[in-house]
């Protein structure tokens, strides 16, 4: 599998873990020293802090709404570091688009660790 396909698979796993409320699957995508900033501006530092937050907010989060995640652009900073721009669209659990909610525009910085892409940093931004 090439790097773009692997990155798309990681983003698909983000979507799967969010839509199915699987905190451990989501947490497993991060480096241990990762930095994550939520769409509401909360900064989380380190996988332990990301895990604690995710375990609190993810269960029950997809009852009313969830999102789809699409790789919009990949910039390879180095062969083992990539900046990945995501298009995040709000949908109902049945997949119906939610037209009155804003899209998200996350940016993930990924690093290749032992042959696998991991999230080193993430910043989610709501598109106004």
PDB file of C-alpha atoms in Angstrom:
ATOM      1  CA  UNK A   1       0.000   0.000   0.000  1.00  0.00           C
ATOM      2  CA  UNK A   2       1.386   3.430  -0.879  1.00  0.00           C
ATOM      3  CA  UNK A   3       1.551   6.360   1.541  1.00  0.00           C
ATOM      4  CA  UNK A   4      -1.523   8.167   0.188  1.00  0.00           C
ATOM      5  CA  UNK A   5      -3.605   4.992   0.525  1.00  0.00           C
ATOM      6  CA  UNK A   6      -2.284   4.460   4.060  1.00  0.00           C
ATOM      7  CA  UNK A   7      -3.142   8.049   4.998  1.00  0.00           C
ATOM      8  CA  UNK A   8      -6.629   7.663   3.525  1.00  0.00           C
ATOM      9  CA  UNK A   9      -7.010   4.472   5.575  1.00  0.00           C
ATOM     10  CA  UNK A  10      -6.011   6.344   8.768  1.00  0.00           C
ATOM     11  CA  UNK A  11      -8.589   9.057   8.018  1.00  0.00           C
ATOM     12  CA  UNK A  12     -11.213   6.366   7.309  1.00  0.00           C
ATOM     13  CA  UNK A  13     -10.378   4.910  10.731  1.00  0.00           C
ATOM     14  CA  UNK A  14     -10.935   8.338  12.310  1.00  0.00           C
ATOM     15  CA  UNK A  15     -14.371   8.399  10.664  1.00  0.00           C
ATOM     16  CA  UNK A  16     -15.148   4.809  11.690  1.00  0.00           C
ATOM     17  CA  UNK A  17     -14.114   5.388  15.309  1.00  0.00           C
ATOM     18  CA  UNK A  18     -16.153   8.601  15.536  1.00  0.00           C
ATOM     19  CA  UNK A  19     -19.280   7.248  13.847  1.00  0.00           C
ATOM     20  CA  UNK A  20     -19.214   4.039  15.899  1.00  0.00           C
ATOM     21  CA  UNK A  21     -18.132   5.730  19.145  1.00  0.00           C
ATOM     22  CA  UNK A  22     -14.970   3.623  19.541  1.00  0.00           C
ATOM     23  CA  UNK A  23     -12.631   5.637  21.773  1.00  0.00           C
ATOM     24  CA  UNK A  24      -9.857   3.021  21.883  1.00  0.00           C
ATOM     25  CA  UNK A  25      -9.720   2.778  18.079  1.00  0.00           C
ATOM     26  CA  UNK A  26      -9.450   6.581  17.868  1.00  0.00           C
ATOM     27  CA  UNK A  27      -6.842   6.859  20.634  1.00  0.00           C
ATOM     28  CA  UNK A  28      -4.707   4.202  18.948  1.00  0.00           C
ATOM     29  CA  UNK A  29      -4.134   6.523  15.976  1.00  0.00           C
ATOM     30  CA  UNK A  30      -2.020   8.977  17.995  1.00  0.00           C
ATOM     31  CA  UNK A  31       1.651   9.173  18.874  1.00  0.00           C
ATOM     32  CA  UNK A  32       2.207   9.103  22.625  1.00  0.00           C
ATOM     33  CA  UNK A  33       3.347  12.772  22.570  1.00  0.00           C
ATOM     34  CA  UNK A  34       0.636  14.043  20.210  1.00  0.00           C
ATOM     35  CA  UNK A  35      -1.047  17.436  20.450  1.00  0.00           C
ATOM     36  CA  UNK A  36      -4.766  17.656  19.581  1.00  0.00           C
ATOM     37  CA  UNK A  37      -6.944  20.770  19.487  1.00  0.00           C
ATOM     38  CA  UNK A  38     -10.700  20.240  19.304  1.00  0.00           C
ATOM     39  CA  UNK A  39     -13.054  22.250  17.092  1.00  0.00           C
ATOM     40  CA  UNK A  40     -13.979  24.246  20.203  1.00  0.00           C
ATOM     41  CA  UNK A  41     -10.343  25.163  20.901  1.00  0.00           C
ATOM     42  CA  UNK A  42      -9.554  22.766  23.753  1.00  0.00           C
ATOM     43  CA  UNK A  43      -5.878  21.764  23.572  1.00  0.00           C
ATOM     44  CA  UNK A  44      -4.986  18.227  24.630  1.00  0.00           C
ATOM     45  CA  UNK A  45      -1.344  17.247  25.065  1.00  0.00           C
ATOM     46  CA  UNK A  46      -0.202  13.640  25.004  1.00  0.00           C
ATOM     47  CA  UNK A  47      -2.110  10.464  24.228  1.00  0.00           C
ATOM     48  CA  UNK A  48      -3.130  10.052  27.902  1.00  0.00           C
ATOM     49  CA  UNK A  49      -4.883  13.441  27.959  1.00  0.00           C
ATOM     50  CA  UNK A  50      -6.404  12.807  24.516  1.00  0.00           C
ATOM     51  CA  UNK A  51      -7.591   9.406  25.762  1.00  0.00           C
ATOM     52  CA  UNK A  52      -9.159  10.810  28.929  1.00  0.00           C
ATOM     53  CA  UNK A  53     -11.058  13.477  26.974  1.00  0.00           C
ATOM     54  CA  UNK A  54     -12.124  11.056  24.221  1.00  0.00           C
ATOM     55  CA  UNK A  55     -13.438   8.471  26.678  1.00  0.00           C
ATOM     56  CA  UNK A  56     -15.615  11.197  28.256  1.00  0.00           C
ATOM     57  CA  UNK A  57     -17.050  12.791  25.108  1.00  0.00           C
ATOM     58  CA  UNK A  58     -17.189  10.081  22.440  1.00  0.00           C
ATOM     59  CA  UNK A  59     -19.727   7.697  23.972  1.00  0.00           C
ATOM     60  CA  UNK A  60     -23.131   9.088  23.034  1.00  0.00           C
ATOM     61  CA  UNK A  61     -21.692  11.722  20.698  1.00  0.00           C
ATOM     62  CA  UNK A  62     -23.033  10.136  17.489  1.00  0.00           C
ATOM     63  CA  UNK A  63     -26.619   9.703  18.701  1.00  0.00           C
ATOM     64  CA  UNK A  64     -27.844  12.888  16.963  1.00  0.00           C
ATOM     65  CA  UNK A  65     -25.034  13.665  14.535  1.00  0.00           C
ATOM     66  CA  UNK A  66     -21.656  12.493  13.311  1.00  0.00           C
ATOM     67  CA  UNK A  67     -19.442  13.349  10.328  1.00  0.00           C
ATOM     68  CA  UNK A  68     -17.774  12.063   7.229  1.00  0.00           C
ATOM     69  CA  UNK A  69     -14.040  12.619   6.769  1.00  0.00           C
ATOM     70  CA  UNK A  70     -12.437  13.061   3.351  1.00  0.00           C
ATOM     71  CA  UNK A  71      -8.767  13.652   2.571  1.00  0.00           C
ATOM     72  CA  UNK A  72      -8.749  16.961   0.676  1.00  0.00           C
ATOM     73  CA  UNK A  73      -4.977  17.501   0.341  1.00  0.00           C
ATOM     74  CA  UNK A  74      -1.724  15.878   1.436  1.00  0.00           C
ATOM     75  CA  UNK A  75       1.571  17.778   1.671  1.00  0.00           C
ATOM     76  CA  UNK A  76       4.596  15.580   2.306  1.00  0.00           C
ATOM     77  CA  UNK A  77       6.931  17.733   4.394  1.00  0.00           C
ATOM     78  CA  UNK A  78       9.399  14.838   4.424  1.00  0.00           C
ATOM     79  CA  UNK A  79       8.866  11.237   3.305  1.00  0.00           C
ATOM     80  CA  UNK A  80       7.846  10.384   6.896  1.00  0.00           C
ATOM     81  CA  UNK A  81       5.928  13.575   7.792  1.00  0.00           C
ATOM     82  CA  UNK A  82       2.729  14.763   6.128  1.00  0.00           C
ATOM     83  CA  UNK A  83       0.285  17.621   6.618  1.00  0.00           C
ATOM     84  CA  UNK A  84      -3.196  16.357   5.764  1.00  0.00           C
ATOM     85  CA  UNK A  85      -6.169  18.648   5.173  1.00  0.00           C
ATOM     86  CA  UNK A  86      -9.549  17.029   5.848  1.00  0.00           C
ATOM     87  CA  UNK A  87     -13.057  17.905   4.744  1.00  0.00           C
ATOM     88  CA  UNK A  88     -15.370  17.023   7.622  1.00  0.00           C
ATOM     89  CA  UNK A  89     -19.087  17.068   6.773  1.00  0.00           C
ATOM     90  CA  UNK A  90     -21.824  16.743   9.419  1.00  0.00           C
ATOM     91  CA  UNK A  91     -24.273  13.889   8.850  1.00  0.00           C
ATOM     92  CA  UNK A  92     -27.026  12.150  10.766  1.00  0.00           C
ATOM     93  CA  UNK A  93     -26.327   8.589  11.946  1.00  0.00           C
ATOM     94  CA  UNK A  94     -28.101   7.290   8.816  1.00  0.00           C
ATOM     95  CA  UNK A  95     -25.698   9.284   6.591  1.00  0.00           C
ATOM     96  CA  UNK A  96     -28.125  12.072   5.655  1.00  0.00           C
ATOM     97  CA  UNK A  97     -26.257  15.403   5.353  1.00  0.00           C
ATOM     98  CA  UNK A  98     -27.019  18.006   8.016  1.00  0.00           C
ATOM     99  CA  UNK A  99     -27.217  21.167   5.946  1.00  0.00           C
ATOM    100  CA  UNK A 100     -27.678  23.659   8.802  1.00  0.00           C
ATOM    101  CA  UNK A 101     -24.427  22.679  10.577  1.00  0.00           C
ATOM    102  CA  UNK A 102     -21.028  23.976   9.548  1.00  0.00           C
ATOM    103  CA  UNK A 103     -18.374  21.731   8.078  1.00  0.00           C
ATOM    104  CA  UNK A 104     -15.100  21.160   9.857  1.00  0.00           C
ATOM    105  CA  UNK A 105     -11.677  21.682   8.314  1.00  0.00           C
ATOM    106  CA  UNK A 106      -9.180  19.652  10.352  1.00  0.00           C
ATOM    107  CA  UNK A 107      -5.457  19.645   9.701  1.00  0.00           C
ATOM    108  CA  UNK A 108      -3.548  16.560  10.797  1.00  0.00           C
ATOM    109  CA  UNK A 109       0.227  16.385  10.993  1.00  0.00           C
ATOM    110  CA  UNK A 110       1.143  12.729  10.581  1.00  0.00           C
ATOM    111  CA  UNK A 111       4.454  11.000  11.152  1.00  0.00           C
ATOM    112  CA  UNK A 112       5.439   7.543  10.049  1.00  0.00           C
ATOM    113  CA  UNK A 113       6.394   5.477  13.102  1.00  0.00           C
ATOM    114  CA  UNK A 114       7.705   1.936  12.624  1.00  0.00           C
ATOM    115  CA  UNK A 115       6.124   1.824   9.170  1.00  0.00           C
ATOM    116  CA  UNK A 116       2.683   3.115  10.238  1.00  0.00           C
ATOM    117  CA  UNK A 117       1.250   6.618   9.989  1.00  0.00           C
ATOM    118  CA  UNK A 118       0.271   8.180  13.347  1.00  0.00           C
ATOM    119  CA  UNK A 119      -1.267  11.523  14.275  1.00  0.00           C
ATOM    120  CA  UNK A 120       1.407  13.776  15.750  1.00  0.00           C
ATOM    121  CA  UNK A 121      -0.771  16.895  15.875  1.00  0.00           C
ATOM    122  CA  UNK A 122      -4.296  17.827  14.936  1.00  0.00           C
ATOM    123  CA  UNK A 123      -6.229  21.065  14.796  1.00  0.00           C
ATOM    124  CA  UNK A 124      -9.927  21.075  14.004  1.00  0.00           C
ATOM    125  CA  UNK A 125     -11.538  24.276  12.776  1.00  0.00           C
ATOM    126  CA  UNK A 126     -15.208  24.964  12.125  1.00  0.00           C
ATOM    127  CA  UNK A 127     -15.818  26.557   8.729  1.00  0.00           C
ATOM    128  CA  UNK A 128     -17.924  29.694   9.097  1.00  0.00           C
TER     129      UNK A 128
END
